[in-house]
Amino acid sequence: MRHLFLILIALTLTNCSSSKDVKEAAFLYYGKTQCLGKCPVFDMYLFEDGKILYEGFKNVDLLGKHESYLKEEELESIKQKLKEIDFSTKEKLKRDIPNTVLKFKGKRLVTQNNEQVKALINLLSKIKL
């Protein structure tokens, strides 16, 4: 019984770290954080091969983990829009407004109303899962 317990713990730790490694391999992370109201909360990871990992947490149509793939032209459009974004931009964030979080090439942008990310967010919101 004790050995079974140790094996289960080892498998759990392995699964958590491998999931983390997979997500770190994503070229783009896009997520929305909570607010004090009914804001959508989710994580989305995009990979170079077009793979998408999505997890909806709260106030979204699609709850839970889902996987899909982008068409090559969709992926290229997203990459083009990423080139237009200045990830060094800093913004004063308000407490009750959800944050949009983007991570790309080791850079992180947290924004609530950044005009330069609107075209990218529009493309990302059209992804069919």
Coordinates of N, CA, C and O in Angstrom, one line a residue:
M1 N 0.8 -1.2 0.0 CA 0.0 0.0 0.0 C 0.9 1.3 0.0 O 0.6 2.2 -0.7
R2 N 1.9 1.2 0.8 CA 2.8 2.4 0.9 C 3.5 2.6 -0.5 O 3.6 3.8 -0.9
H3 N 3.9 1.5 -1.2 CA 4.5 1.7 -2.5 C 3.6 2.3 -3.5 O 4.0 3.1 -4.3
L4 N 2.3 1.9 -3.4 CA 1.3 2.4 -4.4 C 1.2 3.9 -4.1 O 1.1 4.7 -5.1
F5 N 1.1 4.3 -2.9 CA 1.0 5.8 -2.6 C 2.2 6.5 -3.1 O 2.1 7.6 -3.7
L6 N 3.4 6.0 -3.0 CA 4.6 6.7 -3.5 C 4.6 6.8 -5.0 O 5.0 7.8 -5.6
I7 N 4.1 5.7 -5.6 CA 4.1 5.7 -7.1 C 3.1 6.8 -7.6 O 3.3 7.5 -8.5
L8 N 1.9 6.9 -6.9 CA 0.9 7.9 -7.3 C 1.5 9.3 -7.1 O 1.2 10.2 -8.0
I9 N 2.2 9.5 -6.1 CA 2.8 10.9 -5.8 C 3.8 11.1 -7.0 O 3.8 12.2 -7.5
A10 N 4.6 10.2 -7.3 CA 5.6 10.4 -8.3 C 5.0 10.6 -9.7 O 5.4 11.5 -10.4
L11 N 3.9 9.9 -10.0 CA 3.2 10.2 -11.3 C 2.6 11.6 -11.3 O 2.6 12.2 -12.3
T12 N 2.0 12.0 -10.2 CA 1.4 13.3 -10.1 C 2.5 14.4 -10.3 O 2.2 15.3 -11.1
L13 N 3.6 14.3 -9.7 CA 4.7 15.3 -9.9 C 5.2 15.3 -11.3 O 5.5 16.3 -11.9
T14 N 5.3 14.1 -11.9 CA 5.8 14.0 -13.3 C 4.8 14.7 -14.2 O 5.2 15.4 -15.1
N15 N 3.5 14.4 -14.0 CA 2.5 15.0 -14.9 C 2.5 16.5 -14.8 O 2.3 17.2 -15.8
C16 N 2.6 17.0 -13.6 CA 2.6 18.5 -13.4 C 3.8 19.1 -14.1 O 3.6 20.1 -14.7
S17 N 4.9 18.6 -13.9 CA 6.1 19.2 -14.5 C 6.1 19.0 -16.0 O 6.5 19.9 -16.7
S18 N 5.6 17.9 -16.6 CA 5.6 17.8 -18.0 C 4.6 18.7 -18.6 O 4.8 19.2 -19.7
S19 N 3.4 18.9 -17.9 CA 2.5 19.9 -18.4 C 3.0 21.3 -18.4 O 2.8 22.1 -19.4
K20 N 3.8 21.6 -17.4 CA 4.5 22.9 -17.3 C 5.5 23.1 -18.5 O 5.6 24.1 -19.1
D21 N 6.3 22.0 -18.7 CA 7.2 22.1 -19.8 C 6.6 22.3 -21.2 O 7.0 23.1 -22.0
V22 N 5.4 21.6 -21.4 CA 4.7 21.8 -22.6 C 4.3 23.2 -22.8 O 4.4 23.9 -23.8
K23 N 3.7 23.8 -21.7 CA 3.2 25.2 -21.8 C 4.4 26.2 -22.0 O 4.2 27.2 -22.7
E24 N 5.5 25.9 -21.4 CA 6.7 26.8 -21.6 C 7.2 26.7 -23.0 O 7.9 27.6 -23.5
A25 N 6.9 25.7 -23.8 CA 7.3 25.5 -25.1 C 6.4 26.4 -26.1 O 6.8 26.5 -27.3
A26 N 5.4 26.9 -25.6 CA 4.5 27.7 -26.4 C 5.2 29.0 -26.9 O 5.9 29.6 -26.1
F27 N 4.9 29.4 -28.1 CA 5.5 30.7 -28.5 C 4.7 31.9 -28.1 O 5.2 33.0 -28.0
L28 N 3.4 31.7 -27.7 CA 2.6 32.8 -27.3 C 1.6 32.2 -26.2 O 1.0 31.2 -26.4
Y29 N 1.6 33.0 -25.1 CA 0.6 32.8 -24.1 C -0.4 34.0 -24.1 O 0.1 35.1 -24.2
Y30 N -1.7 33.7 -24.0 CA -2.7 34.7 -24.0 C -3.7 34.3 -22.9 O -4.2 33.2 -22.9
G31 N -3.9 35.2 -22.0 CA -4.9 34.9 -20.9 C -5.6 36.1 -20.4 O -5.1 37.3 -20.6
K32 N -6.7 35.9 -19.7 CA -7.4 36.9 -19.1 C -7.6 36.6 -17.6 O -7.8 35.4 -17.2
T33 N -7.4 37.6 -16.7 CA -7.4 37.4 -15.3 C -8.8 37.8 -14.7 O -9.6 38.4 -15.4
Q34 N -9.0 37.4 -13.5 CA -10.3 37.7 -12.8 C -10.5 39.2 -12.6 O -9.5 40.0 -12.5
C35 N -11.8 39.6 -12.4 CA -12.1 40.9 -11.9 C -13.1 40.7 -10.8 O -13.4 39.6 -10.4
L36 N -13.7 41.8 -10.2 CA -14.7 41.6 -9.2 C -16.1 41.3 -9.7 O -17.0 41.0 -8.9
G37 N -16.2 41.3 -11.0 CA -17.5 41.0 -11.6 C -17.5 39.6 -12.3 O -16.9 38.7 -11.8
K38 N -18.1 39.5 -13.5 CA -18.2 38.3 -14.2 C -17.3 38.3 -15.5 O -17.8 38.1 -16.6
C39 N -16.1 38.6 -15.3 CA -15.1 38.7 -16.4 C -14.7 37.3 -16.8 O -14.6 36.4 -16.0
P40 N -14.5 37.0 -18.1 CA -14.0 35.7 -18.6 C -12.5 35.5 -18.0 O -11.7 36.4 -18.0
V41 N -12.3 34.3 -17.6 CA -11.0 33.9 -17.1 C -10.5 32.7 -17.8 O -11.2 31.6 -17.8
F42 N -9.4 32.8 -18.5 CA -8.9 31.6 -19.3 C -7.4 31.7 -19.6 O -6.8 32.8 -19.4
D43 N -6.8 30.6 -20.0 CA -5.4 30.6 -20.5 C -5.5 30.0 -21.9 O -6.2 29.0 -22.1
M44 N -4.6 30.5 -22.8 CA -4.5 30.0 -24.1 C -3.0 29.9 -24.5 O -2.3 31.0 -24.3
Y45 N -2.5 28.8 -24.9 CA -1.1 28.6 -25.4 C -1.1 28.3 -26.8 O -1.8 27.4 -27.3
L46 N -0.3 29.0 -27.6 CA -0.2 28.8 -29.0 C 1.2 28.3 -29.3 O 2.2 28.8 -28.8
F47 N 1.3 27.3 -30.2 CA 2.6 26.6 -30.5 C 2.9 26.9 -32.0 O 2.1 27.1 -32.8
E48 N 4.2 26.7 -32.3 CA 4.7 27.0 -33.7 C 4.0 26.1 -34.7 O 3.9 26.5 -35.9
D49 N 3.6 24.9 -34.3 CA 3.0 24.0 -35.3 C 1.5 24.3 -35.5 O 0.8 23.5 -36.2
G50 N 1.0 25.3 -34.8 CA -0.4 25.7 -34.9 C -1.3 25.1 -33.8 O -2.5 25.4 -33.7
K51 N -0.7 24.3 -33.0 CA -1.5 23.7 -31.9 C -1.9 24.7 -30.8 O -1.1 25.7 -30.6
I52 N -3.1 24.6 -30.3 CA -3.6 25.5 -29.3 C -4.0 24.6 -28.1 O -4.7 23.6 -28.2
L53 N -3.6 25.1 -26.9 CA -4.1 24.5 -25.7 C -4.9 25.6 -25.0 O -4.3 26.7 -24.8
Y54 N -6.1 25.3 -24.6 CA -7.0 26.3 -24.0 C -7.5 25.7 -22.7 O -7.9 24.5 -22.7
E55 N -7.6 26.6 -21.7 CA -8.3 26.2 -20.5 C -9.2 27.3 -20.0 O -8.7 28.4 -19.7
G56 N -10.5 27.1 -20.0 CA -11.5 28.0 -19.5 C -11.8 27.8 -18.1 O -12.1 26.7 -17.7
F57 N -11.7 28.9 -17.3 CA -11.9 28.7 -15.8 C -13.2 29.3 -15.3 O -13.9 28.6 -14.6
K58 N -13.6 30.5 -15.7 CA -14.8 31.1 -15.3 C -15.4 32.1 -16.3 O -14.6 32.7 -17.1
N59 N -16.7 32.1 -16.4 CA -17.4 33.1 -17.2 C -17.0 33.0 -18.7 O -16.9 34.1 -19.4
V60 N -16.8 31.8 -19.2 CA -16.5 31.6 -20.6 C -17.4 30.5 -21.1 O -18.0 29.7 -20.4
D61 N -17.6 30.5 -22.4 CA -18.5 29.5 -23.0 C -17.9 28.1 -22.9 O -18.7 27.1 -22.8
L62 N -16.6 28.0 -23.0 CA -15.9 26.7 -23.0 C -15.1 26.6 -21.7 O -14.1 27.1 -21.6
L63 N -15.6 25.8 -20.8 CA -14.9 25.5 -19.6 C -14.1 24.3 -19.7 O -14.3 23.4 -20.5
G64 N -13.0 24.2 -18.9 CA -12.1 23.1 -18.9 C -11.0 23.2 -20.0 O -10.8 24.2 -20.6
K65 N -10.3 22.0 -20.2 CA -9.2 22.0 -21.1 C -9.7 21.5 -22.5 O -10.4 20.6 -22.6
H66 N -9.1 22.2 -23.5 CA -9.4 21.9 -24.9 C -8.2 22.1 -25.8 O -7.3 22.9 -25.4
E67 N -8.2 21.3 -26.9 CA -7.0 21.4 -27.8 C -7.6 21.6 -29.2 O -8.6 21.0 -29.5
S68 N -6.9 22.4 -30.0 CA -7.3 22.6 -31.4 C -6.0 23.0 -32.2 O -4.9 23.0 -31.6
Y69 N -6.2 23.3 -33.4 CA -5.1 23.7 -34.3 C -5.5 24.9 -35.2 O -6.7 24.9 -35.6
L70 N -4.6 25.8 -35.4 CA -4.8 26.9 -36.2 C -4.5 26.5 -37.7 O -3.6 25.7 -37.9
K71 N -5.1 27.2 -38.6 CA -4.7 27.1 -40.0 C -3.4 27.9 -40.1 O -3.1 28.8 -39.4
E72 N -2.6 27.5 -41.1 CA -1.3 28.2 -41.3 C -1.5 29.7 -41.5 O -0.7 30.5 -40.9
E73 N -2.5 30.1 -42.3 CA -2.7 31.6 -42.5 C -3.1 32.3 -41.2 O -2.7 33.4 -41.0
E74 N -3.9 31.6 -40.4 CA -4.2 32.2 -39.1 C -3.0 32.4 -38.2 O -2.8 33.5 -37.6
L75 N -2.1 31.4 -38.2 CA -0.9 31.5 -37.4 C 0.0 32.6 -37.9 O 0.5 33.4 -37.1
E76 N 0.1 32.8 -39.2 CA 0.9 33.8 -39.8 C 0.4 35.2 -39.5 O 1.1 36.1 -39.2
S77 N -0.9 35.3 -39.5 CA -1.6 36.6 -39.2 C -1.3 37.0 -37.7 O -1.0 38.2 -37.4
I78 N -1.3 36.0 -36.8 CA -1.0 36.3 -35.4 C 0.4 36.7 -35.2 O 0.7 37.7 -34.5
K79 N 1.3 36.0 -35.9 CA 2.7 36.4 -35.8 C 3.0 37.8 -36.4 O 3.8 38.5 -35.8
Q80 N 2.3 38.2 -37.4 CA 2.5 39.5 -38.0 C 2.0 40.6 -36.9 O 2.7 41.6 -36.8
K81 N 0.9 40.3 -36.3 CA 0.4 41.3 -35.3 C 1.3 41.4 -34.1 O 1.5 42.4 -33.5
L82 N 1.9 40.3 -33.7 CA 2.9 40.3 -32.6 C 4.0 41.2 -32.8 O 4.6 41.8 -31.9
K83 N 4.5 41.3 -34.1 CA 5.6 42.2 -34.5 C 5.3 43.7 -34.2 O 6.2 44.5 -34.1
E84 N 4.0 44.0 -34.2 CA 3.6 45.4 -34.0 C 3.4 45.8 -32.5 O 3.2 47.0 -32.2
I85 N 3.6 44.9 -31.6 CA 3.4 45.2 -30.2 C 4.7 45.5 -29.5 O 5.7 44.7 -29.6
D86 N 4.7 46.5 -28.7 CA 5.8 46.9 -27.9 C 5.6 46.3 -26.5 O 4.8 46.8 -25.7
F87 N 6.3 45.2 -26.2 CA 6.2 44.5 -24.9 C 6.8 45.2 -23.8 O 6.7 44.8 -22.6
S88 N 7.5 46.3 -24.0 CA 8.1 47.1 -22.9 C 7.1 48.2 -22.3 O 7.4 48.8 -21.4
T89 N 5.9 48.3 -23.0 CA 5.0 49.3 -22.5 C 4.5 48.9 -21.1 O 4.2 47.8 -20.8
K90 N 4.4 50.0 -20.3 CA 3.9 49.8 -18.9 C 2.6 50.6 -18.8 O 2.5 51.7 -19.3
E91 N 1.7 50.1 -18.1 CA 0.4 50.7 -17.9 C 0.0 50.7 -16.5 O 0.2 49.7 -15.8
K92 N -0.7 51.8 -16.0 CA -1.2 51.8 -14.7 C -2.5 50.9 -14.7 O -3.5 51.2 -15.4
L93 N -2.5 49.8 -13.9 CA -3.6 48.9 -13.9 C -4.6 49.2 -12.8 O -4.2 49.6 -11.7
K94 N -5.9 49.1 -13.1 CA -7.0 49.3 -12.1 C -7.4 48.0 -11.6 O -7.4 47.0 -12.2
R95 N -7.9 48.0 -10.3 CA -8.2 46.8 -9.6 C -9.3 46.0 -10.2 O -9.3 44.8 -10.3
D96 N -10.4 46.6 -10.6 CA -11.6 45.8 -11.0 C -11.7 45.6 -12.5 O -12.7 45.1 -12.9
I97 N -10.7 45.8 -13.2 CA -10.7 45.6 -14.6 C -9.9 44.4 -14.9 O -8.7 44.3 -14.4
P98 N -10.3 43.4 -15.7 CA -9.5 42.2 -16.0 C -8.3 42.6 -16.7 O -8.3 43.5 -17.6
N99 N -7.2 41.9 -16.5 CA -5.9 42.1 -17.2 C -5.9 41.1 -18.4 O -6.3 40.0 -18.3
T100 N -5.4 41.6 -19.5 CA -5.0 40.8 -20.6 C -3.5 40.6 -20.5 O -2.7 41.5 -20.3
V101 N -3.1 39.3 -20.5 CA -1.7 38.9 -20.3 C -1.2 38.3 -21.6 O -1.8 37.3 -22.0
L102 N -0.1 38.8 -22.1 CA 0.6 38.2 -23.3 C 2.0 37.9 -22.9 O 2.7 38.7 -22.3
K103 N 2.5 36.7 -23.3 CA 3.9 36.3 -23.1 C 4.4 35.9 -24.4 O 3.8 35.0 -25.1
F104 N 5.5 36.5 -24.9 CA 6.0 36.2 -26.2 C 7.5 36.4 -26.2 O 8.0 37.5 -25.8
K105 N 8.3 35.4 -26.6 CA 9.7 35.5 -26.6 C 10.4 36.0 -25.3 O 11.2 36.9 -25.3
G106 N 9.9 35.5 -24.2 CA 10.4 35.8 -22.9 C 10.0 37.2 -22.4 O 10.4 37.6 -21.3
K107 N 9.1 37.8 -23.1 CA 8.6 39.1 -22.6 C 7.2 39.0 -22.2 O 6.5 38.1 -22.7
R108 N 6.8 39.8 -21.3 CA 5.4 39.7 -20.7 C 4.8 41.1 -20.7 O 5.4 42.1 -20.3
L109 N 3.6 41.2 -21.2 CA 2.8 42.4 -21.3 C 1.5 42.2 -20.6 O 0.7 41.3 -20.9
V110 N 1.2 43.0 -19.6 CA -0.1 43.0 -18.8 C -0.7 44.3 -19.2 O -0.2 45.4 -18.9
T111 N -1.9 44.2 -19.7 CA -2.6 45.4 -20.1 C -4.1 45.3 -19.8 O -4.7 44.3 -19.7
Q112 N -4.7 46.5 -19.8 CA -6.2 46.5 -19.6 C -6.9 47.3 -20.8 O -8.0 47.0 -21.1
N113 N -6.1 48.2 -21.4 CA -6.7 48.9 -22.5 C -5.6 49.5 -23.4 O -5.4 50.7 -23.6
N114 N -4.8 48.6 -23.9 CA -3.7 49.0 -24.7 C -4.1 48.9 -26.2 O -4.4 47.8 -26.7
E115 N -4.1 50.0 -26.9 CA -4.6 50.1 -28.3 C -3.8 49.1 -29.2 O -4.3 48.6 -30.1
Q116 N -2.5 49.0 -28.9 CA -1.6 48.2 -29.8 C -1.9 46.7 -29.8 O -1.5 46.0 -30.7
V117 N -2.6 46.2 -28.8 CA -2.9 44.8 -28.7 C -4.3 44.5 -29.2 O -4.7 43.3 -29.4
K118 N -5.1 45.5 -29.5 CA -6.5 45.2 -29.9 C -6.6 44.4 -31.2 O -7.5 43.5 -31.3
A119 N -5.8 44.6 -32.2 CA -5.9 43.8 -33.4 C -5.5 42.4 -33.2 O -6.1 41.5 -33.7
L120 N -4.5 42.2 -32.3 CA -4.1 40.8 -32.0 C -5.2 40.1 -31.2 O -5.5 39.0 -31.5
I121 N -5.8 40.8 -30.2 CA -6.8 40.2 -29.4 C -8.0 39.8 -30.3 O -8.7 38.8 -30.1
N122 N -8.3 40.7 -31.2 CA -9.4 40.4 -32.2 C -9.1 39.1 -32.9 O -10.0 38.3 -33.1
L123 N -7.9 38.9 -33.4 CA -7.6 37.7 -34.1 C -7.7 36.5 -33.2 O -8.2 35.4 -33.5
L124 N -7.2 36.6 -32.0 CA -7.2 35.5 -31.0 C -8.6 35.1 -30.6 O -8.9 34.0 -30.4
S125 N -9.5 36.1 -30.5 CA -10.8 35.8 -30.0 C -11.6 35.1 -31.1 O -12.7 34.5 -30.8
K126 N -11.2 35.1 -32.3 CA -11.9 34.4 -33.4 C -11.5 33.0 -33.6 O -12.0 32.2 -34.4
I127 N -10.5 32.5 -32.8 CA -10.1 31.1 -32.9 C -11.2 30.2 -32.5 O -11.8 30.4 -31.5
K128 N -11.4 29.2 -33.3 CA -12.4 28.2 -33.1 C -11.8 27.0 -32.3 O -10.8 26.4 -32.8
L129 N -12.3 26.7 -31.2 CA -11.8 25.6 -30.4 C -12.7 24.4 -30.5 O -13.8 24.4 -30.8

